[in-house]
Coordinates of C-alpha atoms in Angstrom, one line a residue:
M184 CA -43.5 207.6 110.7
G185 CA -41.8 209.0 107.6
S186 CA -39.8 206.8 105.2
F187 CA -38.5 209.2 102.7
C188 CA -34.8 209.5 103.7
K189 CA -32.2 209.7 101.1
R190 CA -30.6 206.3 100.5
A191 CA -27.4 207.8 99.3
S192 CA -26.5 209.1 102.7
A193 CA -28.2 206.5 104.9
A194 CA -25.3 204.1 105.4
T195 CA -22.8 206.9 106.1
A196 CA -25.3 208.6 108.5
V197 CA -25.9 205.4 110.5
A198 CA -22.1 204.7 110.8
A199 CA -21.5 208.3 112.0
V200 CA -24.4 208.0 114.5
L201 CA -23.0 204.8 115.9
A202 CA -19.5 206.2 116.2
L203 CA -20.9 209.2 118.2
S204 CA -22.9 206.7 120.3
A205 CA -19.7 204.7 121.1
A206 CA -18.0 207.9 122.2
G207 CA -20.8 209.4 124.3
A208 CA -23.0 206.7 125.0
S209 CA -49.1 200.5 132.2
A210 CA -58.6 195.5 135.0
G211 CA -60.2 197.1 132.6
D212 CA -63.6 198.6 131.6
Y213 CA -61.9 201.6 130.2
S214 CA -63.9 204.8 129.9
N215 CA -62.0 205.7 126.7
T216 CA -59.0 204.9 124.5
I217 CA -56.6 207.8 123.8
F218 CA -53.6 207.6 121.5
F219 CA -50.5 209.8 121.0
G220 CA -47.9 209.0 118.4
D221 CA -47.0 209.0 114.7
S222 CA -48.1 207.3 111.5
L223 CA -48.1 203.8 113.1
T224 CA -51.0 205.0 115.2
D225 CA -52.6 207.7 113.0
S226 CA -56.1 206.6 112.1
G227 CA -56.7 209.2 109.3
T228 CA -55.5 212.7 110.1
F229 CA -54.7 213.4 106.5
R230 CA -57.8 211.8 105.0
S231 CA -59.2 215.1 103.9
V232 CA -56.1 216.4 102.2
V233 CA -55.2 213.4 100.0
P234 CA -57.1 212.1 97.0
V235 CA -57.3 208.5 98.1
G236 CA -56.2 206.4 101.1
G237 CA -55.6 208.5 104.2
K238 CA -53.9 206.1 106.6
F239 CA -50.4 204.7 106.5
T240 CA -51.4 201.2 105.7
T241 CA -53.3 199.2 103.1
N242 CA -56.4 201.4 103.1
P243 CA -59.2 201.1 104.0
G244 CA -58.0 198.5 106.6
P245 CA -57.8 199.6 110.2
V246 CA -54.7 200.5 112.0
W247 CA -53.9 198.8 115.3
A248 CA -55.3 201.7 117.4
E249 CA -58.7 201.2 115.7
N250 CA -58.7 197.5 116.5
V251 CA -57.8 198.0 120.2
A252 CA -60.4 200.7 120.6
S253 CA -63.0 198.5 119.0
A254 CA -62.2 195.6 121.3
Y255 CA -63.3 197.8 124.2
G256 CA -66.3 199.2 122.5
K257 CA -64.7 202.5 121.7
T258 CA -63.5 204.3 118.5
A259 CA -60.1 205.7 117.5
T260 CA -61.3 208.6 115.4
P261 CA -58.6 211.2 114.5
A262 CA -58.5 214.1 116.9
V263 CA -58.8 216.5 113.9
S264 CA -62.3 215.0 113.5
G265 CA -63.2 215.3 117.2
G266 CA -61.9 211.9 118.3
T267 CA -59.3 210.6 120.7
D268 CA -56.6 209.5 118.3
Y269 CA -54.1 212.4 118.5
A270 CA -51.4 210.6 116.6
V271 CA -50.2 212.3 113.4
G272 CA -48.2 210.8 110.6
G273 CA -44.7 212.2 110.5
A274 CA -44.8 213.4 114.1
R275 CA -41.6 213.5 116.1
V276 CA -41.5 213.4 119.9
S277 CA -41.0 217.2 120.5
Q278 CA -39.5 218.8 117.4
L279 CA -40.5 220.2 114.1
P280 CA -40.5 219.7 111.1
G281 CA -42.1 216.3 110.8
V282 CA -40.7 213.6 108.6
P283 CA -40.6 213.9 105.7
A284 CA -40.3 217.7 105.8
T285 CA -42.8 218.1 103.0
A286 CA -46.6 218.5 103.0
P287 CA -48.6 217.1 104.6
T288 CA -46.2 215.6 107.3
A289 CA -43.9 218.7 107.6
T290 CA -46.3 220.3 110.1
A291 CA -47.2 217.1 112.0
T292 CA -48.0 217.9 115.6
P293 CA -45.3 216.5 117.9
V294 CA -46.2 214.0 120.6
R295 CA -45.5 216.6 123.2
N296 CA -48.0 219.0 121.7
Q297 CA -50.6 216.2 121.2
I298 CA -50.5 215.5 124.9
T299 CA -50.7 219.3 125.6
N300 CA -53.8 219.6 123.3
Y301 CA -55.5 216.7 125.1
L302 CA -54.9 218.0 128.6
A303 CA -56.1 221.5 127.4
S304 CA -59.4 219.9 126.4
T305 CA -59.8 218.3 129.9
G306 CA -58.8 221.2 132.1
G307 CA -55.4 219.7 132.7
R308 CA -56.5 216.4 134.2
A309 CA -56.2 213.1 132.5
D310 CA -59.1 210.7 132.8
P311 CA -57.9 208.1 135.3
N312 CA -60.1 205.4 133.8
A313 CA -59.0 205.7 130.2
L314 CA -56.5 203.6 128.4
Y315 CA -53.6 205.7 127.0
T316 CA -50.9 204.9 124.4
V317 CA -47.7 206.9 123.8
W318 CA -45.7 205.6 120.9
G319 CA -43.1 207.8 119.3
G320 CA -39.5 208.3 118.3
A321 CA -39.2 206.6 114.9
N322 CA -39.3 209.9 113.0
D323 CA -36.6 211.3 115.3
I324 CA -34.4 208.3 114.2
F325 CA -35.2 209.1 110.5
A326 CA -34.3 212.7 111.1
A327 CA -31.1 211.7 112.9
L328 CA -30.1 209.5 109.9
A329 CA -30.2 212.6 107.7
S330 CA -28.1 214.7 110.2
P331 CA -25.3 212.5 111.4
T332 CA -23.2 215.2 113.2
T333 CA -26.0 215.9 115.7
A334 CA -27.7 212.5 115.5
Q335 CA -26.7 211.0 118.9
A336 CA -27.6 214.1 120.8
A337 CA -30.9 214.3 119.0
I338 CA -31.8 210.7 119.6
T339 CA -30.9 210.9 123.3
Q340 CA -33.0 214.1 123.6
A341 CA -35.9 212.4 121.9
A342 CA -35.8 209.5 124.3
T343 CA -35.5 211.9 127.3
D344 CA -38.4 213.9 126.0
L345 CA -40.6 210.9 125.5
V346 CA -40.0 209.8 129.1
G347 CA -40.9 213.3 130.2
E348 CA -44.1 213.3 128.3
V349 CA -45.2 209.9 129.6
A350 CA -44.3 211.2 133.1
R351 CA -46.4 214.4 132.5
L352 CA -49.4 212.3 131.4
R353 CA -49.1 210.1 134.4
A354 CA -48.8 213.1 136.8
A355 CA -51.9 214.5 135.2
G356 CA -53.9 211.5 136.4
A357 CA -53.5 208.8 133.7
Q358 CA -53.4 205.4 135.3
T359 CA -53.0 202.9 132.4
I360 CA -50.4 203.9 129.8
L361 CA -49.1 201.7 127.1
V362 CA -45.6 202.5 125.8
P363 CA -44.7 200.3 122.9
T364 CA -41.0 200.0 121.8
L365 CA -40.0 201.2 118.4
P366 CA -40.1 198.4 115.8
D367 CA -36.8 197.3 114.3
I368 CA -36.5 199.6 111.3
G369 CA -33.5 197.6 110.2
V370 CA -35.6 194.6 109.2
T371 CA -38.1 196.6 107.2
P372 CA -38.0 196.8 103.4
F373 CA -36.4 200.3 103.9
G374 CA -33.8 198.9 106.2
R375 CA -33.0 196.0 103.9
S376 CA -32.6 198.4 101.0
Q377 CA -29.6 200.1 102.8
G378 CA -27.6 196.9 102.6
A379 CA -26.8 194.4 105.3
T380 CA -24.2 196.4 107.2
A381 CA -26.3 199.6 107.4
A382 CA -29.5 197.6 108.3
A383 CA -27.6 196.0 111.2
Q384 CA -26.5 199.5 112.3
I385 CA -30.1 200.8 112.1
T386 CA -31.2 197.9 114.2
Q387 CA -28.6 198.8 116.8
L388 CA -29.7 202.4 116.7
V389 CA -33.3 201.6 117.3
S390 CA -32.4 199.2 120.1
G391 CA -30.4 201.9 121.8
Y392 CA -33.3 204.3 121.7
N393 CA -35.6 201.7 123.2
Q394 CA -33.1 201.0 126.0
L395 CA -32.9 204.8 126.7
V396 CA -36.7 205.0 127.0
T397 CA -36.9 201.9 129.1
L398 CA -34.1 202.9 131.5
G399 CA -35.5 206.5 131.7
L400 CA -39.0 205.3 132.7
G401 CA -37.6 202.9 135.2
N402 CA -35.2 205.4 136.8
A403 CA -38.0 208.0 136.9
G404 CA -40.3 205.5 138.6
V405 CA -43.1 206.1 136.0
S406 CA -45.6 203.2 136.0
I407 CA -46.4 202.1 132.5
I408 CA -47.3 199.0 130.5
P409 CA -44.4 198.1 128.1
V410 CA -45.3 196.6 124.8
D411 CA -42.3 195.0 123.0
T412 CA -43.3 195.6 119.4
Y413 CA -39.5 195.5 118.6
A414 CA -39.4 191.8 119.4
L415 CA -42.8 191.2 117.8
L416 CA -41.7 192.6 114.4
R417 CA -38.4 190.7 114.5
D418 CA -40.2 187.4 115.3
A419 CA -42.7 188.0 112.5
V420 CA -39.9 188.6 110.0
A421 CA -38.1 185.5 111.2
N422 CA -41.2 183.3 111.2
P423 CA -43.7 184.7 108.8
A424 CA -45.8 181.5 108.5
S425 CA -46.5 181.4 112.2
Y426 CA -48.2 184.8 111.8
G427 CA -50.2 183.8 108.7
L428 CA -47.9 185.8 106.4
T429 CA -46.2 184.8 103.2
N430 CA -44.1 187.9 102.4
V431 CA -42.1 189.9 104.9
V432 CA -39.5 191.5 102.7
G433 CA -41.5 193.2 99.9
T434 CA -44.2 195.8 100.0
A435 CA -47.9 195.3 99.4
C436 CA -48.5 198.7 97.8
T437 CA -47.4 200.0 94.4
T438 CA -47.7 203.6 95.6
S439 CA -44.6 205.5 96.9
S440 CA -46.3 205.8 100.3
S441 CA -48.9 203.7 102.0
L442 CA -50.8 207.0 102.7
L443 CA -52.1 206.8 99.2
C444 CA -52.5 203.0 99.0
T445 CA -55.9 201.4 98.4
S446 CA -57.1 198.0 97.4
A447 CA -56.7 199.1 93.8
S448 CA -52.9 199.7 94.2
L449 CA -52.0 196.4 95.8
V450 CA -49.4 194.1 94.2
T451 CA -51.9 191.2 94.6
P452 CA -55.5 191.2 95.6
T453 CA -54.7 189.5 99.0
A454 CA -51.5 191.5 99.7
A455 CA -53.1 193.4 102.6
Q456 CA -53.5 190.0 104.5
S457 CA -50.4 188.1 103.3
Y458 CA -47.7 190.9 103.3
L459 CA -46.3 192.3 106.5
F460 CA -45.3 195.7 105.1
A461 CA -47.5 198.1 103.1
D462 CA -44.5 200.3 102.1
G463 CA -40.9 200.6 103.2
V464 CA -41.8 200.8 106.9
H465 CA -45.5 200.7 107.6
P466 CA -47.6 197.6 108.4
T467 CA -50.4 196.2 106.3
T468 CA -53.8 195.5 107.6
A469 CA -52.5 192.1 108.7
G470 CA -49.5 193.7 110.3
H471 CA -51.7 196.1 112.3
R472 CA -53.9 193.1 113.3
A473 CA -50.8 191.4 114.7
I474 CA -49.9 194.5 116.7
S475 CA -53.3 195.0 118.1
D476 CA -53.6 191.3 119.1
F477 CA -50.2 191.6 120.8
V478 CA -51.4 194.7 122.7
L479 CA -54.6 193.0 123.8
N480 CA -52.6 190.0 125.0
V481 CA -50.5 192.3 127.1
L482 CA -53.6 193.9 128.6
S483 CA -55.6 190.7 129.1
A484 CA -53.0 188.3 130.5
P485 CA -52.9 189.7 134.1
G486 CA -56.7 189.5 134.4
N487 CA -56.8 185.9 133.1
V488 CA -54.2 184.8 135.6
A489 CA -56.0 186.6 138.4
R490 CA -58.7 183.9 138.1
L491 CA -56.3 181.5 139.9
A492 CA -56.9 183.4 143.1
E493 CA -60.7 183.8 142.6
S494 CA -62.0 180.3 141.8
P495 CA -60.7 178.8 145.1
L496 CA -63.1 181.1 147.0
H497 CA -66.0 179.3 145.3
T498 CA -64.6 175.7 145.5
R499 CA -63.8 176.1 149.2
D500 CA -67.3 177.5 149.9
R501 CA -68.6 174.3 148.3
V502 CA -66.5 172.2 150.6
I503 CA -67.6 174.1 153.7
S504 CA -71.3 173.8 152.8
L505 CA -70.9 170.1 152.1
I506 CA -69.3 169.5 155.5
Q507 CA -71.9 171.6 157.3
A508 CA -74.7 169.5 155.7
Q509 CA -72.9 166.3 156.5
A510 CA -72.4 167.3 160.1
A511 CA -76.1 168.1 160.5
A512 CA -77.0 164.7 159.1
N513 CA -74.6 162.9 161.4
L514 CA -75.8 164.8 164.4
W515 CA -79.3 163.6 163.5
T516 CA -78.3 159.9 163.1
R517 CA -75.4 159.4 165.5
K518 CA -76.1 158.1 169.0
T519 CA -74.3 159.6 172.0
G520 CA -70.8 158.1 172.2
E521 CA -71.1 156.7 168.6
S522 CA -68.4 157.4 166.0
G523 CA -68.7 157.1 162.3
A524 CA -67.2 157.6 158.9
W525 CA -68.6 159.2 155.8
I526 CA -67.8 159.9 152.1
V527 CA -69.5 162.5 149.9
G528 CA -68.9 163.4 146.3
G529 CA -69.9 166.7 144.7
V530 CA -70.3 168.1 141.2
G531 CA -71.2 171.6 140.1
R532 CA -71.0 174.3 137.5
L533 CA -69.0 177.5 138.0
S534 CA -68.9 180.1 135.3
S535 CA -68.1 183.8 135.2
D536 CA -68.5 186.4 132.4
Q537 CA -65.7 188.4 130.9
R538 CA -65.1 191.7 132.7
G539 CA -62.9 194.2 130.9
D540 CA -59.5 192.6 130.5
Q541 CA -60.4 189.6 132.6
A542 CA -61.6 186.6 130.5
G543 CA -64.7 184.7 131.4
T544 CA -64.4 181.2 132.6
R545 CA -66.5 178.1 132.6
G546 CA -65.9 174.7 134.2
T547 CA -67.2 171.8 136.4
P548 CA -65.9 171.7 140.0
L549 CA -65.6 168.1 141.3
N550 CA -64.8 167.1 144.9
V551 CA -64.7 164.0 147.1
S552 CA -64.6 164.3 150.9
V553 CA -64.1 161.6 153.5
G554 CA -64.4 162.1 157.2
I555 CA -64.7 160.6 160.6
D556 CA -66.5 162.1 163.6
K557 CA -67.9 161.3 167.0
R558 CA -70.9 162.4 169.0
F559 CA -69.3 162.9 172.3
T560 CA -72.5 164.0 174.1
E561 CA -76.1 164.6 173.3
N562 CA -75.1 168.1 172.3
L563 CA -71.6 167.8 170.8
L564 CA -70.3 166.4 167.5
V565 CA -66.7 166.7 166.4
G566 CA -64.9 165.4 163.3
V567 CA -62.2 165.7 160.8
A568 CA -62.3 165.4 157.0
G569 CA -60.1 165.3 153.9
T570 CA -61.1 166.6 150.5
I571 CA -59.7 166.4 147.0
S572 CA -61.2 168.9 144.6
N573 CA -60.6 169.6 140.9
Y574 CA -61.7 172.5 138.7
K575 CA -60.9 173.0 135.1
G576 CA -61.9 176.5 134.0
S577 CA -61.9 177.2 130.2
F578 CA -61.1 180.8 129.3
S579 CA -63.5 182.6 127.0
T580 CA -60.4 184.0 125.2
G581 CA -59.0 180.5 124.6
G582 CA -57.0 178.1 126.8
D583 CA -57.8 176.9 130.3
Y584 CA -56.4 176.3 133.8
K585 CA -56.6 173.3 136.1
Q586 CA -56.9 173.7 139.8
R587 CA -56.3 170.7 142.1
E588 CA -56.7 171.2 145.8
Y589 CA -56.0 168.9 148.8
V590 CA -57.8 170.1 151.9
A591 CA -57.8 169.0 155.5
S592 CA -60.7 170.2 157.7
A593 CA -61.8 170.0 161.3
Y594 CA -65.5 170.6 162.2
G595 CA -67.8 170.6 165.1
V596 CA -71.4 171.3 166.2
Y597 CA -72.7 172.2 169.6
R598 CA -76.3 172.5 170.7
V599 CA -78.0 173.8 173.8
G600 CA -81.8 173.5 173.5
G601 CA -82.8 175.1 170.3
A602 CA -79.6 177.1 170.0
Y603 CA -76.5 175.9 168.2
V604 CA -73.1 176.9 167.0
S605 CA -71.0 175.2 164.4
G606 CA -67.5 175.7 162.9
V607 CA -65.4 174.4 160.0
G608 CA -61.7 175.2 159.8
S609 CA -59.8 174.1 156.6
F610 CA -56.4 174.4 155.1
G611 CA -55.5 173.3 151.6
F612 CA -52.7 173.1 149.1
A613 CA -53.4 173.8 145.4
D614 CA -51.6 172.9 142.2
Y615 CA -52.3 174.9 139.0
D616 CA -51.6 174.2 135.4
L617 CA -52.4 177.1 133.0
R618 CA -52.6 177.3 129.2
R619 CA -53.5 180.8 128.1
G620 CA -54.9 181.2 124.6
V621 CA -53.0 183.8 122.5
T622 CA -54.1 184.5 119.0
I623 CA -52.0 186.8 116.8
N624 CA -53.4 187.6 113.3
G625 CA -55.5 184.4 113.4
T626 CA -52.5 182.2 114.4
D627 CA -52.0 180.3 117.7
H628 CA -49.3 181.4 120.1
S629 CA -50.7 180.0 123.3
T630 CA -48.5 180.1 126.4
G631 CA -48.7 178.7 129.9
G632 CA -47.1 177.6 133.1
G633 CA -47.7 176.0 136.5
T634 CA -47.7 177.2 140.1
E635 CA -48.9 176.3 143.6
G636 CA -51.0 178.0 146.2
V637 CA -52.7 177.7 149.6
N638 CA -56.2 178.4 151.0
A639 CA -56.9 178.8 154.7
S640 CA -60.5 179.3 155.8
F641 CA -62.8 179.3 158.8
A642 CA -66.6 179.3 158.8
A643 CA -68.7 179.8 161.9
E644 CA -72.5 179.6 162.1
T645 CA -75.0 180.1 164.9
G646 CA -78.8 180.1 165.0
Y647 CA -81.9 179.0 166.9
E648 CA -84.3 176.3 165.8
F649 CA -87.9 176.3 166.9
A650 CA -89.5 172.8 167.2
S651 CA -93.0 171.9 166.3
G652 CA -93.5 168.1 166.1
G653 CA -91.0 166.9 163.6
L654 CA -90.4 170.3 162.1
T655 CA -87.5 172.5 163.2
H656 CA -86.9 175.9 161.7
G657 CA -85.2 179.2 162.6
P658 CA -82.9 182.1 161.8
L659 CA -79.2 181.8 161.5
L660 CA -76.1 184.1 161.3
G661 CA -72.8 183.1 159.6
L662 CA -69.3 184.4 159.1
R663 CA -66.7 183.0 156.7
Y664 CA -63.1 184.0 156.2
Q665 CA -60.7 182.8 153.4
H666 CA -57.1 183.7 152.6
V667 CA -55.9 182.5 149.2
S668 CA -52.3 182.8 148.2
V669 CA -51.0 181.9 144.7
E670 CA -47.2 181.7 144.2
G671 CA -45.6 183.7 141.4
F672 CA -44.7 181.9 138.2
T673 CA -43.4 182.5 134.7
E674 CA -45.1 181.4 131.4
D675 CA -43.1 179.5 128.9
S676 CA -43.3 181.8 125.8
S677 CA -40.4 184.3 125.7
L678 CA -42.5 186.7 123.6
F679 CA -46.1 186.2 124.5
G680 CA -45.7 185.0 128.1
F681 CA -45.2 187.0 131.3
S682 CA -43.8 186.6 134.8
Y683 CA -46.5 187.0 137.5
R684 CA -45.7 187.9 141.1
E685 CA -47.5 186.3 144.1
Q686 CA -51.2 186.9 144.4
N687 CA -53.2 187.2 147.6
R688 CA -56.9 187.3 147.9
N689 CA -58.8 187.7 151.2
A690 CA -62.5 187.4 151.7
L691 CA -64.6 188.0 154.8
V692 CA -68.3 187.2 154.2
G693 CA -71.2 187.6 156.6
S694 CA -74.6 185.9 156.2
V695 CA -78.1 186.0 157.6
G696 CA -80.7 183.5 156.7
Y697 CA -83.4 180.9 157.6
Q698 CA -83.4 177.1 157.6
A699 CA -85.9 174.4 158.1
A700 CA -85.8 170.6 158.5
Y701 CA -88.4 167.9 159.1
D702 CA -87.7 164.6 160.9
A703 CA -90.0 162.0 159.4
G704 CA -88.3 159.1 161.2
S705 CA -86.2 157.6 158.4
L706 CA -86.2 160.7 156.3
R707 CA -85.0 164.2 157.1
P708 CA -85.5 166.8 154.3
Y709 CA -84.0 170.2 154.8
A710 CA -83.8 173.7 153.1
K711 CA -81.6 176.7 153.8
V712 CA -81.4 180.2 152.4
T713 CA -78.9 182.9 153.3
L714 CA -78.2 186.5 152.2
N715 CA -74.4 187.0 152.0
R716 CA -72.3 190.1 151.9
E717 CA -68.6 190.3 151.4
F718 CA -67.1 192.9 153.8
T719 CA -63.8 193.2 152.1
D720 CA -64.0 195.5 149.1
G721 CA -62.1 193.1 146.7
N722 CA -59.6 195.8 145.6
R723 CA -56.4 194.1 144.5
S724 CA -54.0 194.1 141.6
I725 CA -51.7 191.6 140.0
T726 CA -48.1 192.6 139.3
V727 CA -46.6 191.4 135.9
E728 CA -43.3 191.6 134.2
S729 CA -42.8 191.3 130.4
K730 CA -40.2 188.5 129.8
S731 CA -38.4 190.7 127.2
I732 CA -38.6 194.0 129.2
S733 CA -38.3 192.7 132.7
T734 CA -37.1 196.0 134.2
L735 CA -40.6 197.6 133.9
A736 CA -42.9 195.6 136.1
Y737 CA -46.4 196.9 136.2
S738 CA -49.6 196.2 138.2
M739 CA -53.1 195.8 136.7
P740 CA -56.2 196.1 138.8
V741 CA -58.3 192.9 139.0
A742 CA -62.0 193.1 138.2
K743 CA -64.1 193.1 141.4
S744 CA -66.5 190.3 142.2
D745 CA -70.1 190.9 143.2
R746 CA -70.2 191.6 147.0
T747 CA -73.8 190.5 147.6
W748 CA -75.5 187.2 146.7
I749 CA -78.0 184.5 148.0
N750 CA -77.1 180.9 148.8
A751 CA -80.0 178.4 148.5
S752 CA -79.7 174.7 149.4
A753 CA -82.0 171.8 149.8
G754 CA -81.6 168.1 150.3
A755 CA -82.4 165.1 152.5
S756 CA -80.8 162.5 154.7
V757 CA -82.2 159.0 154.5
K758 CA -81.7 156.1 157.0
L759 CA -80.8 153.3 154.6
A760 CA -80.1 150.6 157.3
E761 CA -79.0 150.4 160.9
S762 CA -76.2 153.0 161.3
V763 CA -76.1 153.7 157.6
T764 CA -77.4 157.0 156.3
G765 CA -77.5 158.4 152.8
T766 CA -77.3 162.2 152.1
L767 CA -78.0 164.2 149.0
G768 CA -78.4 167.8 148.3
L769 CA -78.5 170.7 145.8
D770 CA -77.0 174.2 146.3
A771 CA -76.9 177.3 144.2
R772 CA -75.3 180.8 144.5
L773 CA -77.8 183.3 143.2
G774 CA -78.2 187.0 142.4
E775 CA -74.7 187.7 141.2
Q776 CA -74.5 189.7 138.0
R777 CA -71.6 187.9 136.3
V778 CA -71.2 184.6 138.2
R779 CA -73.2 181.4 138.1
D780 CA -72.4 178.8 140.7
F781 CA -74.5 175.7 141.5
G782 CA -74.0 172.0 142.3
A783 CA -75.1 168.8 143.8
F784 CA -73.7 166.2 146.2
A785 CA -74.4 162.7 147.5
G786 CA -72.8 160.5 150.1
V787 CA -73.2 157.8 152.7
S788 CA -72.3 157.7 156.4
V789 CA -71.7 154.6 158.5
G790 CA -71.8 154.7 162.3
F791 CA -69.8 152.3 164.5

């Protein structure tokens, strides 16, 4: 992004442009990170042609593209050096010369040609699994300021061209495309130097360009991920301390351009971290860190919130297993025609690793269930139960969410000889409170919100038990279905928060296994192992809206869960007194690559 416009004509140019305006007015484990743009994104195209520096920042600090690429285990090496950062300092969207129109930026490859060069290297197809960024237009605004008579037409054309290039990239196969808004040039040191009136006019001009791009993408139906860097810069200038900055009006470099700035040419030794601007328009190392953190928040937020529809699958499985174990114990102790009541408490550990943009979580599920049932015949036991469960999952990226669920269940077991069939049907309401950690340049900007959801489930199991003395054992088959729905909600931060639409998660799981129990009179130990397979493929996405750019909703894929795992459980029922039975057990979900789920329960049942 060039900053070498002539100050003498800037105010007049802006006024003329505005007068003309009034008259005529995209879960993920990415395969790569690919960038198109100008000096804000350029990671060192001119390094070989300048004596020192090489990037438009406080060298040797990384630009935001390098930070984002590194976060995904990639690099943002300049394309001229064989990398995937095609951005070039001074580049315009589709026109030449670059800005300023002197070496080395005069021949800066326009964004249009950058995308053409990338597609030429891939046979015309964009990698659908890569993360793309298209960020351009600032130099077209600088060029317009220098040519007021054609400025409005040029700016409109630049916005139209940028929309067209994003659409072309999308049509070539790109699935995840970031499109940041232009930062507010009016609040930069360059903008301030033009005077208050001209700076306000520049701000209006940049805002108009951003609106043209946003409306153009929306009208064209091009799916992208908007990044409101315009709002970010304005907030940092208005509240520097909240971003760890002390100076947002001066420049950190003593050189005329940050392209030549190094640690030796800083106004103070710490200026790269305490100043926002390196020169008249370009960010410092700290400024780029703020941008990259902001981008990572945009990318990670949907995956974090997707956890709200995943953890209920685990907590409900725990409730189902508990009720199944209690029903088996009650069938062992209840006499024909006898009723009874029971209470069981459970505690566990549920954690999942970070996957792409989806944060890892770790927490302790707790639940208490109470129920009543009756053994109507020698072969039939039927009951109902109520459960209160709680889970607080801490995000690996900071923050947490609380899930409280209130569940009503009906269950039954029927036996004929050694064969049996059992079922548990449940319906529950859930409340969620979420606080999502957001760190921008080392400062906390956490955001959150609350919502509700439901979980409907049914589990059926059948098997045959061979008897030999007090020992019973045999194979079993099971089928479980769950439907989880989480209502949409909006986070509280206007800049770092998002609005999320309703989530739905369905799971159909089949199981095959073996179980054994031993009746020792007053003691009945048992063990059960099943191999489980989820038949649904787990493909789903979460739709999100930026609170500041709400017209461009976008959907992000949710990282898939493992589809095959083993459940192992063991425990015992103990006759404590006449019609009083204690039950305890352990259970674990094993064999999943990224999830660890285990727990224990204990309870008591009284017949009457």
